PDB file of C-alpha atoms and ligand atoms in Angstrom:
ATOM      1  CA  UNK F   1       0.071   0.035  -0.027  1.00  0.00           C
ATOM      2  CA  UNK F   2       1.351   3.427  -0.968  1.00  0.00           C
ATOM      3  CA  UNK F   3       0.582   6.636   0.835  1.00  0.00           C
ATOM      4  CA  UNK F   4      -2.516   8.444  -0.523  1.00  0.00           C
ATOM      5  CA  UNK F   5      -2.855  12.203  -1.033  1.00  0.00           C
ATOM      6  CA  UNK F   6      -6.388  13.170  -1.312  1.00  0.00           C
ATOM      7  CA  UNK F   7      -7.736  16.547  -1.886  1.00  0.00           C
ATOM      8  CA  UNK F   8     -10.718  18.225  -0.140  1.00  0.00           C
ATOM      9  CA  UNK F   9     -11.313  21.789  -1.160  1.00  0.00           C
ATOM     10  CA  UNK F  10      -7.785  23.248  -0.869  1.00  0.00           C
ATOM     11  CA  UNK F  11      -6.960  20.997   2.273  1.00  0.00           C
ATOM     12  CA  UNK F  12      -4.173  18.559   1.442  1.00  0.00           C
ATOM     13  CA  UNK F  13      -4.625  15.468   3.570  1.00  0.00           C
ATOM     14  CA  UNK F  14      -1.846  12.899   3.618  1.00  0.00           C
ATOM     15  CA  UNK F  15      -3.020   9.553   4.748  1.00  0.00           C
ATOM     16  CA  UNK F  16      -0.742   7.641   7.094  1.00  0.00           C
ATOM     17  CA  UNK F  17       1.998   5.268   5.882  1.00  0.00           C
ATOM     18  CA  UNK F  18       1.649   1.811   6.288  1.00  0.00           C
ATOM     19  CA  UNK F  19       3.083   0.330   9.465  1.00  0.00           C
ATOM     20  CA  UNK F  20       3.954  -3.133  10.913  1.00  0.00           C
ATOM     21  CA  UNK F  21       5.337  -3.749  14.466  1.00  0.00           C
ATOM     22  CA  UNK F  22       6.918  -6.612  16.428  1.00  0.00           C
ATOM     23  CA  UNK F  23       7.933  -6.689  20.099  1.00  0.00           C
ATOM     24  CA  UNK F  24      11.521  -7.169  20.515  1.00  0.00           C
ATOM     25  CA  UNK F  25      13.339  -9.461  22.944  1.00  0.00           C
ATOM     26  CA  UNK F  26      14.729  -7.567  25.886  1.00  0.00           C
ATOM     27  CA  UNK F  27      16.847  -8.651  28.802  1.00  0.00           C
ATOM     28  CA  UNK F  28      18.254  -6.978  31.941  1.00  0.00           C
ATOM     29  CA  UNK F  29      21.006  -4.432  30.706  1.00  0.00           C
ATOM     30  CA  UNK F  30      23.462  -6.371  33.053  1.00  0.00           C
ATOM     31  CA  UNK F  31      23.009  -9.524  31.046  1.00  0.00           C
ATOM     32  CA  UNK F  32      24.114  -7.753  27.844  1.00  0.00           C
ATOM     33  CA  UNK F  33      27.351  -6.445  29.418  1.00  0.00           C
ATOM     34  CA  UNK F  34      29.360  -9.522  29.286  1.00  0.00           C
ATOM     35  CA  UNK F  35      28.146 -10.215  25.579  1.00  0.00           C
ATOM     36  CA  UNK F  36      29.279  -6.920  24.366  1.00  0.00           C
ATOM     37  CA  UNK F  37      32.611  -7.027  26.294  1.00  0.00           C
ATOM     38  CA  UNK F  38      33.100 -10.607  24.784  1.00  0.00           C
ATOM     39  CA  UNK F  39      32.658  -9.094  21.243  1.00  0.00           C
ATOM     40  CA  UNK F  40      34.320  -6.053  21.462  1.00  0.00           C
ATOM     41  CA  UNK F  41      37.502  -7.443  23.139  1.00  0.00           C
ATOM     42  CA  UNK F  42      38.113  -9.311  19.955  1.00  0.00           C
ATOM     43  CA  UNK F  43      38.307  -6.004  18.067  1.00  0.00           C
ATOM     44  CA  UNK F  44      39.597  -3.318  20.517  1.00  0.00           C
ATOM     45  CA  UNK F  45      42.575  -3.477  22.975  1.00  0.00           C
ATOM     46  CA  UNK F  46      40.723  -1.836  25.824  1.00  0.00           C
ATOM     47  CA  UNK F  47      37.099  -2.262  26.455  1.00  0.00           C
ATOM     48  CA  UNK F  48      34.918  -1.413  29.275  1.00  0.00           C
ATOM     49  CA  UNK F  49      31.035  -2.154  29.253  1.00  0.00           C
ATOM     50  CA  UNK F  50      28.782  -1.148  32.287  1.00  0.00           C
ATOM     51  CA  UNK F  51      25.269  -0.294  33.229  1.00  0.00           C
ATOM     52  CA  UNK F  52      25.110   3.224  34.155  1.00  0.00           C
ATOM     53  CA  UNK F  53      22.774   6.210  34.897  1.00  0.00           C
ATOM     54  CA  UNK F  54      22.569   8.044  31.484  1.00  0.00           C
ATOM     55  CA  UNK F  55      24.452  11.327  31.646  1.00  0.00           C
ATOM     56  CA  UNK F  56      22.320  14.530  31.143  1.00  0.00           C
ATOM     57  CA  UNK F  57      22.256  14.651  27.307  1.00  0.00           C
ATOM     58  CA  UNK F  58      21.000  18.248  27.311  1.00  0.00           C
ATOM     59  CA  UNK F  59      24.393  19.211  28.697  1.00  0.00           C
ATOM     60  CA  UNK F  60      27.717  19.539  26.828  1.00  0.00           C
ATOM     61  CA  UNK F  61      29.261  17.775  25.053  1.00  0.00           C
ATOM     62  CA  UNK F  62      25.886  16.287  23.866  1.00  0.00           C
ATOM     63  CA  UNK F  63      23.741  19.230  23.746  1.00  0.00           C
ATOM     64  CA  UNK F  64      20.597  17.098  22.726  1.00  0.00           C
ATOM     65  CA  UNK F  65      16.982  18.154  23.240  1.00  0.00           C
ATOM     66  CA  UNK F  66      16.150  15.512  25.967  1.00  0.00           C
ATOM     67  CA  UNK F  67      18.006  14.260  29.236  1.00  0.00           C
ATOM     68  CA  UNK F  68      18.093  10.595  28.629  1.00  0.00           C
ATOM     69  CA  UNK F  69      17.435   7.525  26.386  1.00  0.00           C
ATOM     70  CA  UNK F  70      14.656   5.829  28.574  1.00  0.00           C
ATOM     71  CA  UNK F  71      10.979   5.333  28.389  1.00  0.00           C
ATOM     72  CA  UNK F  72       8.814   3.573  26.039  1.00  0.00           C
ATOM     73  CA  UNK F  73      11.857   2.679  23.795  1.00  0.00           C
ATOM     74  CA  UNK F  74      11.352   1.768  20.160  1.00  0.00           C
ATOM     75  CA  UNK F  75      13.265   1.584  16.990  1.00  0.00           C
ATOM     76  CA  UNK F  76      11.717   2.320  13.537  1.00  0.00           C
ATOM     77  CA  UNK F  77      12.947   1.430  10.145  1.00  0.00           C
ATOM     78  CA  UNK F  78      11.197   3.854   7.660  1.00  0.00           C
ATOM     79  CA  UNK F  79      11.338   3.696   3.804  1.00  0.00           C
ATOM     80  CA  UNK F  80      14.576   2.247   2.671  1.00  0.00           C
ATOM     81  CA  UNK F  81      17.328   2.086  -0.072  1.00  0.00           C
ATOM     82  CA  UNK F  82      14.642   0.990  -2.787  1.00  0.00           C
ATOM     83  CA  UNK F  83      13.449   4.495  -2.655  1.00  0.00           C
ATOM     84  CA  UNK F  84      16.904   5.664  -3.492  1.00  0.00           C
ATOM     85  CA  UNK F  85      18.220   3.290  -6.065  1.00  0.00           C
ATOM     86  CA  UNK F  86      18.053   2.554  -8.785  1.00  0.00           C
ATOM     87  CA  UNK F  87      16.373   5.974  -9.008  1.00  0.00           C
ATOM     88  CA  UNK F  88      15.253   8.216  -6.274  1.00  0.00           C
ATOM     89  CA  UNK F  89      11.528   8.355  -5.336  1.00  0.00           C
ATOM     90  CA  UNK F  90      10.994  11.961  -4.504  1.00  0.00           C
ATOM     91  CA  UNK F  91       7.535  11.401  -3.236  1.00  0.00           C
ATOM     92  CA  UNK F  92       9.009   9.596  -0.159  1.00  0.00           C
ATOM     93  CA  UNK F  93       8.949  12.505   2.375  1.00  0.00           C
ATOM     94  CA  UNK F  94       8.309  11.797   5.957  1.00  0.00           C
ATOM     95  CA  UNK F  95       7.217  14.193   8.809  1.00  0.00           C
ATOM     96  CA  UNK F  96       8.656  13.294  12.233  1.00  0.00           C
ATOM     97  CA  UNK F  97       5.603  14.545  14.050  1.00  0.00           C
ATOM     98  CA  UNK F  98       3.544  11.991  11.886  1.00  0.00           C
ATOM     99  CA  UNK F  99       6.214   9.254  12.339  1.00  0.00           C
ATOM    100  CA  UNK F 100       5.963   9.657  16.153  1.00  0.00           C
ATOM    101  CA  UNK F 101       2.240   9.093  16.055  1.00  0.00           C
ATOM    102  CA  UNK F 102       2.690   6.135  13.848  1.00  0.00           C
ATOM    103  CA  UNK F 103       5.038   4.468  16.341  1.00  0.00           C
ATOM    104  CA  UNK F 104       2.515   5.225  19.085  1.00  0.00           C
ATOM    105  CA  UNK F 105       4.627   7.779  20.744  1.00  0.00           C
ATOM    106  CA  UNK F 106       3.439  11.345  19.660  1.00  0.00           C
ATOM    107  CA  UNK F 107       5.755  13.021  22.312  1.00  0.00           C
ATOM    108  CA  UNK F 108       9.071  11.405  21.408  1.00  0.00           C
ATOM    109  CA  UNK F 109      12.631  12.019  21.672  1.00  0.00           C
ATOM    110  CA  UNK F 110      14.268  10.748  18.289  1.00  0.00           C
ATOM    111  CA  UNK F 111      17.664  10.137  17.317  1.00  0.00           C
ATOM    112  CA  UNK F 112      18.765   8.336  13.997  1.00  0.00           C
ATOM    113  CA  UNK F 113      20.224   8.239  10.558  1.00  0.00           C
ATOM    114  CA  UNK F 114      18.462   8.941   7.410  1.00  0.00           C
ATOM    115  CA  UNK F 115      18.124  10.858   4.222  1.00  0.00           C
ATOM    116  CA  UNK F 116      17.821  14.712   4.585  1.00  0.00           C
ATOM    117  CA  UNK F 117      14.666  16.383   3.536  1.00  0.00           C
ATOM    118  CA  UNK F 118      15.262  17.281  -0.085  1.00  0.00           C
ATOM    119  CA  UNK F 119      12.166  19.539  -0.334  1.00  0.00           C
ATOM    120  CA  UNK F 120      13.644  21.717   2.420  1.00  0.00           C
ATOM    121  CA  UNK F 121      17.381  21.291   1.679  1.00  0.00           C
ATOM    122  CA  UNK F 122      17.027  21.655  -2.115  1.00  0.00           C
ATOM    123  CA  UNK F 123      19.067  18.594  -2.781  1.00  0.00           C
ATOM    124  CA  UNK F 124      19.814  15.043  -1.440  1.00  0.00           C
ATOM    125  CA  UNK F 125      21.689  14.997   1.817  1.00  0.00           C
ATOM    126  CA  UNK F 126      22.636  12.963   4.889  1.00  0.00           C
ATOM    127  CA  UNK F 127      20.521  13.700   8.039  1.00  0.00           C
ATOM    128  CA  UNK F 128      21.308  13.344  11.578  1.00  0.00           C
ATOM    129  CA  UNK F 129      17.936  13.526  13.271  1.00  0.00           C
ATOM    130  CA  UNK F 130      17.963  14.673  16.786  1.00  0.00           C
ATOM    131  CA  UNK F 131      14.665  16.234  17.885  1.00  0.00           C
ATOM    132  CA  UNK F 132      11.612  16.166  20.009  1.00  0.00           C
ATOM    133  CA  UNK F 133       8.061  15.773  18.480  1.00  0.00           C
ATOM    134  CA  UNK F 134       4.526  16.789  19.939  1.00  0.00           C
ATOM    135  CA  UNK F 135       3.911  18.793  22.849  1.00  0.00           C
ATOM    136  CA  UNK F 136       7.540  20.026  23.560  1.00  0.00           C
ATOM    137  CA  UNK F 137       8.713  19.940  19.913  1.00  0.00           C
ATOM    138  CA  UNK F 138      12.300  20.965  19.415  1.00  0.00           C
ATOM    139  CA  UNK F 139      14.625  20.279  16.515  1.00  0.00           C
ATOM    140  CA  UNK F 140      18.392  20.108  16.931  1.00  0.00           C
ATOM    141  CA  UNK F 141      18.709  18.002  13.676  1.00  0.00           C
ATOM    142  CA  UNK F 142      21.527  18.658  11.220  1.00  0.00           C
ATOM    143  CA  UNK F 143      21.897  17.719   7.497  1.00  0.00           C
ATOM    144  CA  UNK F 144      25.380  17.228   5.823  1.00  0.00           C
ATOM    145  CA  UNK F 145      25.322  18.236   1.840  1.00  0.00           C
ATOM    146  CA  UNK F 146      27.849  18.534  -0.737  1.00  0.00           C
ATOM    147  CA  UNK F 147      28.691  22.044  -1.667  1.00  0.00           C
ATOM    148  CA  UNK F 148      31.325  22.897  -4.266  1.00  0.00           C
ATOM    149  CA  UNK F 149      34.308  20.768  -3.919  1.00  0.00           C
ATOM    150  CA  UNK F 150      33.516  20.272  -0.237  1.00  0.00           C
ATOM    151  CA  UNK F 151      30.485  19.878   2.080  1.00  0.00           C
ATOM    152  CA  UNK F 152      28.522  21.741   4.471  1.00  0.00           C
ATOM    153  CA  UNK F 153      26.843  21.134   7.724  1.00  0.00           C
ATOM    154  CA  UNK F 154      23.362  22.725   8.098  1.00  0.00           C
ATOM    155  CA  UNK F 155      21.101  23.011  11.205  1.00  0.00           C
ATOM    156  CA  UNK F 156      17.377  22.401  10.524  1.00  0.00           C
ATOM    157  CA  UNK F 157      14.629  24.518  12.119  1.00  0.00           C
ATOM    158  CA  UNK F 158      11.817  23.581  14.503  1.00  0.00           C
ATOM    159  CA  UNK F 159       9.288  23.545  11.552  1.00  0.00           C
ATOM    160  CA  UNK F 160      11.717  21.473   9.335  1.00  0.00           C
ATOM    161  CA  UNK F 161      11.205  18.086  11.251  1.00  0.00           C
ATOM    162  CA  UNK F 162      11.224  16.057   8.151  1.00  0.00           C
ATOM    163  CA  UNK F 163      13.202  13.572   6.312  1.00  0.00           C
ATOM    164  CA  UNK F 164      13.302  11.826   2.857  1.00  0.00           C
ATOM    165  CA  UNK F 165      13.696   8.275   1.400  1.00  0.00           C
ATOM    166  CA  UNK F 166      14.755   6.351   4.504  1.00  0.00           C
ATOM    167  CA  UNK F 167      15.465   6.709   8.166  1.00  0.00           C
ATOM    168  CA  UNK F 168      16.521   4.413  10.923  1.00  0.00           C
ATOM    169  CA  UNK F 169      15.385   5.902  14.372  1.00  0.00           C
ATOM    170  CA  UNK F 170      15.543   5.171  18.039  1.00  0.00           C
ATOM    171  CA  UNK F 171      12.555   6.886  19.930  1.00  0.00           C
ATOM    172  CA  UNK F 172      11.792   7.140  23.567  1.00  0.00           C
ATOM    173  CA  UNK F 173      10.263   9.509  26.072  1.00  0.00           C
ATOM    174  CA  UNK F 174      13.794  11.064  26.630  1.00  0.00           C
ATOM    175  CA  UNK F 175      13.642  10.300  30.270  1.00  0.00           C
ATOM    176  CA  UNK F 176      16.753   9.789  32.489  1.00  0.00           C
ATOM    177  CA  UNK F 177      17.489   6.261  33.385  1.00  0.00           C
ATOM    178  CA  UNK F 178      20.006   3.350  33.080  1.00  0.00           C
ATOM    179  CA  UNK F 179      21.781   2.748  29.864  1.00  0.00           C
ATOM    180  CA  UNK F 180      24.716   0.614  28.506  1.00  0.00           C
ATOM    181  CA  UNK F 181      27.867   2.618  28.543  1.00  0.00           C
ATOM    182  CA  UNK F 182      30.566   1.297  26.346  1.00  0.00           C
ATOM    183  CA  UNK F 183      34.022   2.471  25.901  1.00  0.00           C
ATOM    184  CA  UNK F 184      36.566   0.974  23.439  1.00  0.00           C
ATOM    185  CA  UNK F 185      40.024   2.161  22.484  1.00  0.00           C
ATOM    186  CA  UNK F 186      42.554   1.074  20.055  1.00  0.00           C
ATOM    187  CA  UNK F 187      41.177  -1.071  17.261  1.00  0.00           C
ATOM    188  CA  UNK F 188      42.885  -4.410  16.763  1.00  0.00           C
ATOM    189  CA  UNK F 189      40.440  -6.152  14.628  1.00  0.00           C
ATOM    190  CA  UNK F 190      38.642  -5.358  11.241  1.00  0.00           C
ATOM    191  CA  UNK F 191      35.132  -4.676  12.435  1.00  0.00           C
ATOM    192  CA  UNK F 192      33.785  -1.200  12.852  1.00  0.00           C
ATOM    193  CA  UNK F 193      32.626  -0.171  16.298  1.00  0.00           C
ATOM    194  CA  UNK F 194      28.864  -0.447  15.498  1.00  0.00           C
ATOM    195  CA  UNK F 195      29.111  -3.841  13.554  1.00  0.00           C
ATOM    196  CA  UNK F 196      31.352  -5.276  16.404  1.00  0.00           C
ATOM    197  CA  UNK F 197      28.265  -4.432  18.985  1.00  0.00           C
ATOM    198  CA  UNK F 198      25.760  -5.684  16.596  1.00  0.00           C
ATOM    199  CA  UNK F 199      27.313  -9.043  15.801  1.00  0.00           C
ATOM    200  CA  UNK F 200      28.004  -9.643  19.359  1.00  0.00           C
ATOM    201  CA  UNK F 201      24.242  -9.153  20.238  1.00  0.00           C
ATOM    202  CA  UNK F 202      23.426 -11.538  17.296  1.00  0.00           C
ATOM    203  CA  UNK F 203      25.718 -14.136  18.722  1.00  0.00           C
ATOM    204  CA  UNK F 204      24.724 -13.554  22.171  1.00  0.00           C
ATOM    205  CA  UNK F 205      21.037 -13.834  21.493  1.00  0.00           C
ATOM    206  CA  UNK F 206      20.518 -16.437  18.630  1.00  0.00           C
ATOM    207  CA  UNK F 207      17.112 -16.677  17.084  1.00  0.00           C
ATOM    208  CA  UNK F 208      16.041 -13.518  18.945  1.00  0.00           C
ATOM    209  CA  UNK F 209      15.445 -10.000  17.617  1.00  0.00           C
ATOM    210  CA  UNK F 210      17.108  -7.507  19.812  1.00  0.00           C
ATOM    211  CA  UNK F 211      17.235  -3.684  18.899  1.00  0.00           C
ATOM    212  CA  UNK F 212      19.534  -1.038  20.296  1.00  0.00           C
ATOM    213  CA  UNK F 213      19.776   2.639  19.792  1.00  0.00           C
ATOM    214  CA  UNK F 214      21.582   5.646  21.130  1.00  0.00           C
ATOM    215  CA  UNK F 215      24.651   7.669  20.630  1.00  0.00           C
ATOM    216  CA  UNK F 216      28.189   7.218  20.387  1.00  0.00           C
ATOM    217  CA  UNK F 217      31.094   9.789  20.525  1.00  0.00           C
ATOM    218  CA  UNK F 218      34.353   9.362  18.653  1.00  0.00           C
ATOM    219  CA  UNK F 219      36.683  10.960  21.037  1.00  0.00           C
ATOM    220  CA  UNK F 220      39.937  10.708  18.999  1.00  0.00           C
ATOM    221  CA  UNK F 221      41.148   9.400  15.466  1.00  0.00           C
ATOM    222  CA  UNK F 222      39.003   9.927  12.462  1.00  0.00           C
ATOM    223  CA  UNK F 223      36.362   8.171  10.538  1.00  0.00           C
ATOM    224  CA  UNK F 224      35.454   7.410   6.881  1.00  0.00           C
ATOM    225  CA  UNK F 225      32.076   8.710   6.348  1.00  0.00           C
ATOM    226  CA  UNK F 226      30.042   9.160   3.212  1.00  0.00           C
ATOM    227  CA  UNK F 227      27.658  12.145   1.965  1.00  0.00           C
ATOM    228  CA  UNK F 228      25.171  11.260  -0.737  1.00  0.00           C
ATOM    229  CA  UNK F 229      25.543  13.591  -3.820  1.00  0.00           C
ATOM    230  CA  UNK F 230      22.382  14.885  -5.462  1.00  0.00           C
ATOM    231  CA  UNK F 231      20.164  12.238  -6.767  1.00  0.00           C
ATOM    232  CA  UNK F 232      21.647  10.235  -9.647  1.00  0.00           C
ATOM    233  CA  UNK F 233      20.304  10.711 -13.050  1.00  0.00           C
ATOM    234  CA  UNK F 234      21.796   7.382 -14.162  1.00  0.00           C
ATOM    235  CA  UNK F 235      20.485   4.197 -12.705  1.00  0.00           C
ATOM    236  CA  UNK F 236      22.445   2.704  -9.788  1.00  0.00           C
ATOM    237  CA  UNK F 237      22.034  -1.054 -10.201  1.00  0.00           C
ATOM    238  CA  UNK F 238      24.551  -2.662  -7.659  1.00  0.00           C
ATOM    239  CA  UNK F 239      26.473  -1.855  -4.614  1.00  0.00           C
ATOM    240  CA  UNK F 240      29.599  -0.901  -6.713  1.00  0.00           C
ATOM    241  CA  UNK F 241      27.688   1.696  -8.575  1.00  0.00           C
ATOM    242  CA  UNK F 242      26.384   3.092  -5.562  1.00  0.00           C
ATOM    243  CA  UNK F 243      29.730   3.140  -3.839  1.00  0.00           C
ATOM    244  CA  UNK F 244      31.120   5.030  -6.906  1.00  0.00           C
ATOM    245  CA  UNK F 245      28.431   7.472  -6.607  1.00  0.00           C
ATOM    246  CA  UNK F 246      28.798   8.185  -2.983  1.00  0.00           C
ATOM    247  CA  UNK F 247      31.430  10.837  -1.829  1.00  0.00           C
ATOM    248  CA  UNK F 248      33.668   9.826   0.897  1.00  0.00           C
ATOM    249  CA  UNK F 249      35.653  11.825   3.480  1.00  0.00           C
ATOM    250  CA  UNK F 250      37.696  11.298   6.384  1.00  0.00           C
ATOM    251  CA  UNK F 251      36.279  13.249   9.484  1.00  0.00           C
ATOM    252  CA  UNK F 252      38.157  13.889  12.657  1.00  0.00           C
ATOM    253  CA  UNK F 253      37.205  13.551  16.113  1.00  0.00           C
ATOM    254  CA  UNK F 254      35.430  14.808  18.095  1.00  0.00           C
ATOM    255  CA  UNK F 255      32.173  13.676  16.526  1.00  0.00           C
ATOM    256  CA  UNK F 256      28.882  12.542  18.028  1.00  0.00           C
ATOM    257  CA  UNK F 257      26.839   9.810  16.162  1.00  0.00           C
ATOM    258  CA  UNK F 258      23.346   8.592  16.320  1.00  0.00           C
ATOM    259  CA  UNK F 259      23.090   4.876  15.922  1.00  0.00           C
ATOM    260  CA  UNK F 260      20.403   2.248  15.485  1.00  0.00           C
ATOM    261  CA  UNK F 261      20.752  -1.461  15.105  1.00  0.00           C
ATOM    262  CA  UNK F 262      18.970  -4.759  15.261  1.00  0.00           C
ATOM    263  CA  UNK F 263      20.422  -8.245  15.678  1.00  0.00           C
ATOM    264  CA  UNK F 264      18.308  -9.917  12.971  1.00  0.00           C
ATOM    265  CA  UNK F 265      15.558  -9.351  10.542  1.00  0.00           C
ATOM    266  CA  UNK F 266      12.251 -10.995  11.117  1.00  0.00           C
ATOM    267  CA  UNK F 267      11.271 -10.738   7.606  1.00  0.00           C
ATOM    268  CA  UNK F 268      10.579  -7.018   7.596  1.00  0.00           C
ATOM    269  CA  UNK F 269      13.179  -5.883   4.947  1.00  0.00           C
ATOM    270  CA  UNK F 270      15.259  -4.292   7.694  1.00  0.00           C
ATOM    271  CA  UNK F 271      18.606  -2.378   7.551  1.00  0.00           C
ATOM    272  CA  UNK F 272      20.629  -4.083  10.329  1.00  0.00           C
ATOM    273  CA  UNK F 273      22.711  -0.960  11.338  1.00  0.00           C
ATOM    274  CA  UNK F 274      22.828   2.774  10.538  1.00  0.00           C
ATOM    275  CA  UNK F 275      24.909   5.529  12.138  1.00  0.00           C
ATOM    276  CA  UNK F 276      25.097   9.054  11.123  1.00  0.00           C
ATOM    277  CA  UNK F 277      27.021  11.810  13.030  1.00  0.00           C
ATOM    278  CA  UNK F 278      28.743  15.262  12.921  1.00  0.00           C
ATOM    279  CA  UNK F 279      31.778  17.277  14.278  1.00  0.00           C
ATOM    280  CA  UNK F 280      32.187  20.918  14.416  1.00  0.00           C
ATOM    281  CA  UNK F 281      31.683  21.580  10.664  1.00  0.00           C
ATOM    282  CA  UNK F 282      31.074  18.292   9.005  1.00  0.00           C
ATOM    283  CA  UNK F 283      28.978  15.252   9.030  1.00  0.00           C
ATOM    284  CA  UNK F 284      27.995  11.989   7.483  1.00  0.00           C
ATOM    285  CA  UNK F 285      27.236   8.323   7.386  1.00  0.00           C
ATOM    286  CA  UNK F 286      29.579   6.262   9.591  1.00  0.00           C
ATOM    287  CA  UNK F 287      31.565   3.401   7.841  1.00  0.00           C
ATOM    288  CA  UNK F 288      34.704   2.790   9.982  1.00  0.00           C
ATOM    289  CA  UNK F 289      37.496   4.531  11.523  1.00  0.00           C
ATOM    290  CA  UNK F 290      40.703   4.919   9.637  1.00  0.00           C
ATOM    291  CA  UNK F 291      42.841   5.415  12.823  1.00  0.00           C
ATOM    292  CA  UNK F 292      42.971   2.083  14.473  1.00  0.00           C
ATOM    293  CA  UNK F 293      45.829   2.908  16.950  1.00  0.00           C
ATOM    294  CA  UNK F 294      44.396   6.242  18.234  1.00  0.00           C
ATOM    295  CA  UNK F 295      40.639   5.633  17.856  1.00  0.00           C
ATOM    296  CA  UNK F 296      38.438   5.895  21.036  1.00  0.00           C
ATOM    297  CA  UNK F 297      34.816   5.414  21.327  1.00  0.00           C
ATOM    298  CA  UNK F 298      32.277   6.184  24.235  1.00  0.00           C
ATOM    299  CA  UNK F 299      28.577   5.120  23.710  1.00  0.00           C
ATOM    300  CA  UNK F 300      25.338   5.141  25.374  1.00  0.00           C
ATOM    301  CA  UNK F 301      22.765   2.691  24.235  1.00  0.00           C
ATOM    302  CA  UNK F 302      19.502   1.356  25.393  1.00  0.00           C
ATOM    303  CA  UNK F 303      17.420  -1.650  24.397  1.00  0.00           C
ATOM    304  CA  UNK F 304      14.282  -0.993  22.329  1.00  0.00           C
ATOM    305  CA  UNK F 305      11.038  -2.607  23.327  1.00  0.00           C
ATOM    306  CA  UNK F 306       9.369  -2.625  20.037  1.00  0.00           C
ATOM    307  CA  UNK F 307      10.316  -2.400  16.249  1.00  0.00           C
ATOM    308  CA  UNK F 308       8.075  -0.558  13.810  1.00  0.00           C
ATOM    309  CA  UNK F 309       8.459  -0.938  10.009  1.00  0.00           C
ATOM    310  CA  UNK F 310       6.953   1.999   8.300  1.00  0.00           C
ATOM    311  CA  UNK F 311       6.416   2.311   4.500  1.00  0.00           C
ATOM    312  CA  UNK F 312       8.154  -0.819   3.739  1.00  0.00           C
ATOM    313  CA  UNK F 313       9.203  -0.962  -0.022  1.00  0.00           C
ATOM    314  CA  UNK F 314       7.075  -3.172  -2.207  1.00  0.00           C
ATOM    315  CA  UNK F 315       9.555  -3.870  -4.739  1.00  0.00           C
ATOM    316  CA  UNK F 316      12.666  -4.400  -2.703  1.00  0.00           C
ATOM    317  CA  UNK F 317      16.378  -5.400  -3.074  1.00  0.00           C
ATOM    318  CA  UNK F 318      19.467  -5.498  -0.747  1.00  0.00           C
ATOM    319  CA  UNK F 319      21.454  -2.687  -2.760  1.00  0.00           C
ATOM    320  CA  UNK F 320      22.706   0.194  -0.776  1.00  0.00           C
ATOM    321  CA  UNK F 321      22.325  -1.204   2.765  1.00  0.00           C
ATOM    322  CA  UNK F 322      26.089  -0.834   3.714  1.00  0.00           C
TER     323      UNK F 322
HETATM  324 ZN1   ZN Q   1      23.154   6.514   6.011  1.00  0.00          ZN
END
């Protein structure tokens, strides 16, 4: 089912996007610590994982619009790469206030990774959603777009709480509460930080669907990130063509990333991990760090209780999910 736009007089009414949901497997955060530690220690020289009270995220260095990552936690996978390749579907524009209602939490604190709202930005871009919807709406989201030979980081206004094509998000009440705190330093393996955590969860909870979302900071080192250029006029038919189309940059710490992952796909055409972040004047889609000796990460994640699949593509493929 596709979104339907109907017209009544001059009022444009957009019917809701189709939604499916599944309850995720959860366990006490303490039980996850040893699983994450085991996975991360194969990949990083120094690792610590603990259950801690979430630091006040409204304060520096986070400066987010809510204090914590707790309360009615959920993740959502909205749209997807089939709306980007082989050709972009420019009708796929999502309003975060509407998405928050669709995931049964109208007053949400949302972080995540997705496509910037091309109708507002004027072109394709990477979005770092970081906002509140509903009663106390506030928008600290940023987009990163190509500009000349370089790129530009742009802040979105309160009335620009939208994204396009796809977004993976973690939503909650933004309440203080316990979170998983992960620190990892000096990479000795081949996995990136996020894949390492995700694969540890998959191994630790076989045959279960576990969802995690939150934030991580790259405290030192640099990461390889991509920024999507404007929509391709030439069909992008495979991962190699997508990779050649994307623009890659090395971005230096300190950076903050918003990160969403799920341990396995219960048949909902999910993207298993997606992280976007920004530094002082740049931002993009996280691939991996390029400074194994000096890289250091600090993360705060919480488990999601429910997974929502919104506007799942009908004609799908697995291109562009890296
Ligand atoms: Zn991305």
